[in-house]
Amino acid sequence: MTSPSRTRSAAPVCAVEANDSLDEALTRIVDRWRGPLVGMLRGWRVADPVEVAQDALAELWLGRARFRGRWDDEGAVGAWLRGIAWNLARSSRRSAARGPAGLDEADDRPHAGADASETVDQTERADRIRAAVDALPEDQRTVVLMCALEGTPSKRVAALLGITERAVEGRLYRARQALTETLGRSPERNPAVAQS
Amino acid sequence: MNSSNLIGLDEIADAFAPDHPEGGDFPTDFNEGVAARVRAREEAAGFEAGRGVETEETFFEAREQAVEAATPEAAHPGPAEALDRARNWAPRWLRRASAIAPTGAIKVATAKGAKGAGASLTAGPLVALAAVVVVGSWLLASALRLSDEQPEKAEAGKRSLWTSSLSPAVASTVLVLLLIVLSGSAGSHALLLAAAGSILLLGTLSILRVHFGTDATSADALATTLASFLGQVGFPLWIAGGHARVGLESLVGITVVLYGALWLGRHLTLEEAERLPVVRARRGLFLVSLIAGSGLLLFRYPFGRTDDSVVEWIASFDEPHDELLDWEDLQALAETLPADALQSLDRERLASLIQPGLGDLHPSVVEAASALELVPDERLKDDLELALDSLERSQRGSDLSRSNWTPAAVRLLVRRGDWTPADRAALETAMERDWPEVDRYGALREAEELLRLADVAGIAGFTARHAEDVARLLERRIVRCHPWLDPVSVAGFETEDQPGLAVPLWPVGRASLDSTVAGVRLMERLLSLAPERYAALDVDVAGIARYLDGEARGYVLMRDATYAPRAAGALRRLEAFDPEGARDRIARPLRLVFVLGAVLSVLLAVGAVARAGRRESVFSGPAV
């Protein structure tokens, strides 16, 4: 379709794909940023990162008129989204009941995919991983969570954090190193992981 | 540790899977959640119920209206404003090309363009740019080739030489255009240097081999050599990367001078002795004046040189609240003003610019505006509550998250008299914990931010305790400035995770500038804390100053793209604590070059006059 209106609207909506409709453009934006955004909010110890991430992406979409960059410039979109997320995270923390907002806070929720056959060892292992990630320095914790959730490439993580790709890779490596050391020292180390 | 032995990201993801919404597919559920929020907000805002999303036409119009509403001055932007805004997002090579070309010759596409800003270098301007380079290269090549011939032969074959210069001119054009296109990538400037250096060397050797020592034109050979030197080295460098360093006016001036010098040099070379000596003398003096004039252009004071110029710029500042970079730059520049000048700023006007968008302010803008006391306390309550909440949690056993403690929040607490020793101690502990390792990426900027926070929070001794770390940070980064390729090492901040990796020669990115600015602040602190340690570093102040000076001069050319105010602010700081005068050190080598050029030109003029006089006495004997 090459009508003037299509050509005209494709760029400002989202340059992910020239022929996207608005719904498709929104979906593409959300698909692109969902994983790293949730991870970043977890890294910031936001109590409900998924909710806040959904709010942030909705805010990004609704406020797109004020965005002056190019939608295919991940650095520009990432910076814009980071600012929105930061403001929402701050509001979320303010309104949330005061209490520990660490990564363990979500323990009370039902585990997706948890079933009766899940072994106690696996649960304990997951708990220990969560605790170990929680103990990482903030910059490493944030990066590892951003990369881990949906296998987000380091380039996009870097765009959202406003740092270089190499920095992301460096932090990720150090984080995994620290996690391996922490978890490896424990007597209940998971043999499957040890072999990997 | 082998990376294959490290814990896998999949396992980490699995461990955090419980955070996902209960049941179902996480991505699908998440996307639906976003879409539901969008629908709810749109309906609440008065969108037509059931329509879902607006049509594309309507969306585009709404977007334009929203932009106009948010930024009154953008309602009817003039061509210059539209161009500048688009330039912000254009690729570096296109910004450079559009900056080099005459105003309006290359138009960077605005948001209405089919592919967004920066994607349309249309055929016309490209041809115009190519034509400029062809003519320039043609002139250079002709001058070089003509000088390689004996004057008599050259005169005889002038037309054919000019014609035969076309091929190298075209080749040079392709090379220059290629370099401009590549100038955004690492290493392209090294290639440029090598190419220009090779041309210079070959040209000079060839000229000297033919002419030097002959009784006819040794002075002319020198003239041509000098002109070729300036032309061959200077022109491509200025074309490809110089605009950000010398400014548009200087660039134009220097280019005119170079062409003028070449033209004069060619005529000096070819002219026969029958020309009157006075003509040559006049031309020689003209050459001197041109070179001296270009020197003056080079040393023109860059943006932000004086307090008055800073105050004047702030008085004319009229950016809306969401221009993040501009507000940060404003603060960076304003804080270099003396107290009386700072107090004289029209804060009411600035506050009226920023306060309409208080709800949407980016954290960095909040901090910048808060430091200038433009943000009301109500807006800072968010920061304050977040900080206090973090403090309360830390008292219950968690670590205090330092990232929740903004200088704005601390400033507010101090102003209200609520800043207790216990708060100070908790924050100090968190800051000590977060103090970056020297080798870590971004350590320079993080360290500088922590020291600034310590100042605001009144944590005595924090800076002094970390003085040695500051020295090591500077030692590792700032000191590595190379005397000739000055900004190279400054840009090394971006590769700290990979020491030794190649970096661009002319960084124009914000990251390198921010790091440099942070480095200057740290230098200032170290000098006041441990002068002998600072002296032992032997920081290449001139190198840093040259880089900042270039960025500051860029204001003349590309206001939005070069972060000139921030660079000018850092340069002002540098000048304030550098007793020898950073700017003088920048100018010294350049001044030396132009003084030498001027002396040579005088000698040329004198030599030409003397030689012409002798020849006249020989050839103009009895006429009959």
mmCIF file of C-alpha atoms in Angstrom, chain A:
data_model
loop_
_atom_site.group_PDB
_atom_site.id
_atom_site.type_symbol
_atom_site.label_atom_id
_atom_site.label_comp_id
_atom_site.label_asym_id
_atom_site.label_seq_id
_atom_site.Cartn_x
_atom_site.Cartn_y
_atom_site.Cartn_z
ATOM 1 C CA MET A 1 0.000 0.000 0.000
ATOM 2 C CA THR A 2 1.532 3.224 -1.078
ATOM 3 C CA SER A 3 -1.142 5.776 -0.401
ATOM 4 C CA PRO A 4 0.084 9.092 0.968
ATOM 5 C CA SER A 5 -1.490 8.501 4.335
ATOM 6 C CA ARG A 6 0.260 5.193 4.786
ATOM 7 C CA THR A 7 3.591 6.581 3.784
ATOM 8 C CA ARG A 8 3.062 9.567 5.932
ATOM 9 C CA SER A 9 2.089 7.740 9.076
ATOM 10 C CA ALA A 10 4.572 4.915 8.989
ATOM 11 C CA ALA A 11 7.555 6.871 10.248
ATOM 12 C CA PRO A 12 6.123 8.580 13.302
ATOM 13 C CA VAL A 13 4.173 5.577 14.525
ATOM 14 C CA CYS A 14 7.038 3.209 14.623
ATOM 15 C CA ALA A 15 9.732 2.496 12.163
ATOM 16 C CA VAL A 16 9.993 -1.118 13.214
ATOM 17 C CA GLU A 17 8.097 -2.072 10.090
ATOM 18 C CA ALA A 18 6.979 0.434 7.510
ATOM 19 C CA ASN A 19 3.590 -1.164 7.002
ATOM 20 C CA ASP A 20 2.635 -1.624 10.628
ATOM 21 C CA SER A 21 -0.787 -0.581 11.723
ATOM 22 C CA LEU A 22 -1.006 1.163 15.070
ATOM 23 C CA ASP A 23 -1.863 -2.051 16.890
ATOM 24 C CA GLU A 24 0.993 -3.869 15.246
ATOM 25 C CA ALA A 25 3.347 -1.044 16.032
ATOM 26 C CA LEU A 26 2.349 -1.100 19.681
ATOM 27 C CA THR A 27 2.808 -4.854 19.821
ATOM 28 C CA ARG A 28 6.215 -4.597 18.269
ATOM 29 C CA ILE A 29 7.308 -1.931 20.685
ATOM 30 C CA VAL A 30 6.070 -3.922 23.644
ATOM 31 C CA ASP A 31 7.690 -7.107 22.373
ATOM 32 C CA ARG A 32 10.931 -5.268 21.977
ATOM 33 C CA TRP A 33 11.101 -3.668 25.386
ATOM 34 C CA ARG A 34 9.054 -5.957 27.642
ATOM 35 C CA GLY A 35 11.846 -8.226 28.838
ATOM 36 C CA PRO A 36 14.555 -5.680 29.569
ATOM 37 C CA LEU A 37 12.093 -3.265 31.099
ATOM 38 C CA VAL A 38 10.715 -5.770 33.584
ATOM 39 C CA GLY A 39 14.260 -6.820 34.377
ATOM 40 C CA MET A 40 15.360 -3.247 34.931
ATOM 41 C CA LEU A 41 12.485 -2.565 37.275
ATOM 42 C CA ARG A 42 13.278 -5.720 39.201
ATOM 43 C CA GLY A 43 16.848 -4.583 39.411
ATOM 44 C CA TRP A 44 15.626 -1.327 40.905
ATOM 45 C CA ARG A 45 13.706 -3.374 43.476
ATOM 46 C CA VAL A 46 10.344 -2.126 42.383
ATOM 47 C CA ALA A 47 7.667 -4.073 44.240
ATOM 48 C CA ASP A 48 5.593 -4.973 41.205
ATOM 49 C CA PRO A 49 7.806 -4.750 38.160
ATOM 50 C CA VAL A 50 5.381 -6.303 35.701
ATOM 51 C CA GLU A 51 2.615 -3.846 36.524
ATOM 52 C CA VAL A 52 4.938 -0.902 36.405
ATOM 53 C CA ALA A 53 6.435 -2.089 33.122
ATOM 54 C CA GLN A 54 2.984 -2.326 31.580
ATOM 55 C CA ASP A 55 2.216 1.159 32.824
ATOM 56 C CA ALA A 56 5.451 2.478 31.433
ATOM 57 C CA LEU A 57 4.920 1.028 27.989
ATOM 58 C CA ALA A 58 1.341 2.289 27.920
ATOM 59 C CA GLU A 59 2.651 5.680 28.961
ATOM 60 C CA LEU A 60 5.268 5.559 26.229
ATOM 61 C CA TRP A 61 2.628 4.781 23.657
ATOM 62 C CA LEU A 62 0.154 7.379 24.817
ATOM 63 C CA GLY A 63 2.842 10.009 25.111
ATOM 64 C CA ARG A 64 4.389 9.260 21.745
ATOM 65 C CA ALA A 65 3.452 12.680 20.464
ATOM 66 C CA ARG A 66 6.085 14.182 22.706
ATOM 67 C CA PHE A 67 8.801 11.832 21.567
ATOM 68 C CA ARG A 68 10.995 13.632 19.088
ATOM 69 C CA GLY A 69 13.428 10.937 18.223
ATOM 70 C CA ARG A 70 13.287 8.162 15.698
ATOM 71 C CA TRP A 71 11.463 5.038 16.658
ATOM 72 C CA ASP A 72 14.093 2.835 15.133
ATOM 73 C CA ASP A 73 16.768 4.470 17.250
ATOM 74 C CA GLU A 74 16.874 2.175 20.241
ATOM 75 C CA GLY A 75 19.127 4.508 22.155
ATOM 76 C CA ALA A 76 16.623 7.349 21.915
ATOM 77 C CA VAL A 77 13.603 5.200 22.692
ATOM 78 C CA GLY A 78 15.475 3.513 25.525
ATOM 79 C CA ALA A 79 16.378 6.830 27.116
ATOM 80 C CA TRP A 80 12.801 8.028 26.845
ATOM 81 C CA LEU A 81 11.431 4.794 28.269
ATOM 82 C CA ARG A 82 13.952 4.827 31.089
ATOM 83 C CA GLY A 83 12.779 8.251 32.175
ATOM 84 C CA ILE A 84 9.156 7.155 32.152
ATOM 85 C CA ALA A 85 9.963 3.979 34.038
ATOM 86 C CA TRP A 86 11.926 5.863 36.628
ATOM 87 C CA ASN A 87 9.074 8.232 37.330
ATOM 88 C CA LEU A 88 6.582 5.398 37.552
ATOM 89 C CA ALA A 89 8.865 3.344 39.761
ATOM 90 C CA ARG A 90 9.170 6.269 42.087
ATOM 91 C CA SER A 91 5.435 6.709 42.233
ATOM 92 C CA SER A 92 4.940 3.009 42.756
ATOM 93 C CA ARG A 93 7.335 2.927 45.659
ATOM 94 C CA ARG A 94 5.745 5.933 47.206
ATOM 95 C CA SER A 95 2.271 4.472 47.065
ATOM 96 C CA ALA A 96 3.270 0.980 48.085
ATOM 97 C CA ALA A 97 3.094 -0.056 51.722
ATOM 98 C CA ARG A 98 6.399 0.494 53.362
ATOM 99 C CA GLY A 99 8.236 -2.750 53.780
ATOM 100 C CA PRO A 100 11.016 -4.734 52.246
ATOM 101 C CA ALA A 101 10.814 -4.472 48.505
ATOM 102 C CA GLY A 102 13.604 -6.845 47.658
ATOM 103 C CA LEU A 103 13.514 -9.451 44.992
ATOM 104 C CA ASP A 104 12.200 -12.006 47.462
ATOM 105 C CA GLU A 105 8.982 -10.135 47.847
ATOM 106 C CA ALA A 106 7.336 -12.086 45.064
ATOM 107 C CA ASP A 107 7.833 -15.348 46.901
ATOM 108 C CA ASP A 108 4.298 -15.356 48.163
ATOM 109 C CA ARG A 109 2.840 -15.445 44.711
ATOM 110 C CA PRO A 110 1.939 -18.723 43.086
ATOM 111 C CA HIS A 111 4.667 -20.004 40.840
ATOM 112 C CA ALA A 112 3.702 -20.098 37.217
ATOM 113 C CA GLY A 113 4.190 -23.579 35.987
ATOM 114 C CA ALA A 114 4.605 -24.919 39.473
ATOM 115 C CA ASP A 115 3.041 -28.277 39.888
ATOM 116 C CA ALA A 116 3.059 -31.153 42.267
ATOM 117 C CA SER A 117 5.973 -32.818 40.582
ATOM 118 C CA GLU A 118 8.297 -29.896 41.207
ATOM 119 C CA THR A 119 10.924 -31.090 43.580
ATOM 120 C CA VAL A 120 11.880 -29.344 46.758
ATOM 121 C CA ASP A 121 15.446 -29.158 45.538
ATOM 122 C CA GLN A 122 14.478 -27.191 42.480
ATOM 123 C CA THR A 123 12.486 -24.757 44.568
ATOM 124 C CA GLU A 124 15.321 -24.315 46.973
ATOM 125 C CA ARG A 125 17.718 -23.845 44.134
ATOM 126 C CA ALA A 126 15.507 -21.154 42.633
ATOM 127 C CA ASP A 127 15.238 -19.444 45.995
ATOM 128 C CA ARG A 128 18.972 -19.449 46.374
ATOM 129 C CA ILE A 129 19.465 -18.042 42.922
ATOM 130 C CA ARG A 130 17.020 -15.270 43.689
ATOM 131 C CA ALA A 131 18.795 -14.526 46.939
ATOM 132 C CA ALA A 132 22.163 -14.510 45.217
ATOM 133 C CA VAL A 133 20.938 -12.176 42.497
ATOM 134 C CA ASP A 134 19.409 -9.961 45.141
ATOM 135 C CA ALA A 135 22.781 -9.685 46.819
ATOM 136 C CA LEU A 136 24.549 -8.511 43.675
ATOM 137 C CA PRO A 137 25.506 -4.848 43.309
ATOM 138 C CA GLU A 138 22.714 -2.880 41.727
ATOM 139 C CA ASP A 139 24.337 -2.422 38.336
ATOM 140 C CA GLN A 140 25.103 -6.109 37.945
ATOM 141 C CA ARG A 141 21.754 -7.195 39.325
ATOM 142 C CA THR A 142 19.903 -4.983 36.893
ATOM 143 C CA VAL A 143 21.815 -6.187 33.877
ATOM 144 C CA VAL A 144 21.504 -9.853 34.708
ATOM 145 C CA LEU A 145 17.769 -9.558 35.220
ATOM 146 C CA MET A 146 17.305 -7.560 32.044
ATOM 147 C CA CYS A 147 19.191 -10.079 29.966
ATOM 148 C CA ALA A 148 17.782 -13.168 31.613
ATOM 149 C CA LEU A 149 14.052 -12.704 31.432
ATOM 150 C CA GLU A 150 13.560 -13.029 27.696
ATOM 151 C CA GLY A 151 17.081 -13.455 26.446
ATOM 152 C CA THR A 152 17.263 -9.793 25.503
ATOM 153 C CA PRO A 153 20.349 -8.918 23.456
ATOM 154 C CA SER A 154 22.890 -6.819 25.236
ATOM 155 C CA LYS A 155 22.537 -4.047 22.665
ATOM 156 C CA ARG A 156 18.972 -3.373 23.696
ATOM 157 C CA VAL A 157 19.823 -3.629 27.373
ATOM 158 C CA ALA A 158 22.541 -1.075 26.793
ATOM 159 C CA ALA A 159 20.090 1.215 25.027
ATOM 160 C CA LEU A 160 17.662 1.092 27.912
ATOM 161 C CA LEU A 161 20.332 1.683 30.525
ATOM 162 C CA GLY A 162 22.135 4.330 28.517
ATOM 163 C CA ILE A 163 25.464 2.543 28.623
ATOM 164 C CA THR A 164 27.586 0.756 26.039
ATOM 165 C CA GLU A 165 27.074 -2.781 24.903
ATOM 166 C CA ARG A 166 30.485 -3.741 26.155
ATOM 167 C CA ALA A 167 29.659 -2.455 29.569
ATOM 168 C CA VAL A 168 26.578 -4.641 29.608
ATOM 169 C CA GLU A 169 28.595 -7.665 28.635
ATOM 170 C CA GLY A 170 31.191 -6.880 31.260
ATOM 171 C CA ARG A 171 28.642 -6.483 33.996
ATOM 172 C CA LEU A 172 26.843 -9.614 32.916
ATOM 173 C CA TYR A 173 30.026 -11.622 32.963
ATOM 174 C CA ARG A 174 30.973 -10.386 36.412
ATOM 175 C CA ALA A 175 27.472 -11.045 37.691
ATOM 176 C CA ARG A 176 27.436 -14.585 36.417
ATOM 177 C CA GLN A 177 30.881 -15.108 37.843
ATOM 178 C CA ALA A 178 29.746 -13.903 41.241
ATOM 179 C CA LEU A 179 26.568 -15.968 41.109
ATOM 180 C CA THR A 180 28.455 -19.095 40.153
ATOM 181 C CA GLU A 181 30.878 -18.606 42.986
ATOM 182 C CA THR A 182 28.138 -17.907 45.486
ATOM 183 C CA LEU A 183 25.997 -20.819 44.479
ATOM 184 C CA GLY A 184 28.913 -23.126 43.935
ATOM 185 C CA ARG A 185 30.145 -22.771 47.474
ATOM 186 C CA SER A 186 26.918 -24.071 48.867
ATOM 187 C CA PRO A 187 26.809 -27.749 49.841
ATOM 188 C CA GLU A 188 23.430 -28.150 48.134
ATOM 189 C CA ARG A 189 24.832 -27.204 44.805
ATOM 190 C CA ASN A 190 22.735 -28.470 41.960
ATOM 191 C CA PRO A 191 24.741 -31.139 40.140
ATOM 192 C CA ALA A 192 23.030 -30.384 36.862
ATOM 193 C CA VAL A 193 24.256 -26.833 36.924
ATOM 194 C CA ALA A 194 27.683 -27.842 38.053
ATOM 195 C CA GLN A 195 28.042 -29.974 34.981
ATOM 196 C CA SER A 196 26.852 -27.295 32.553
#
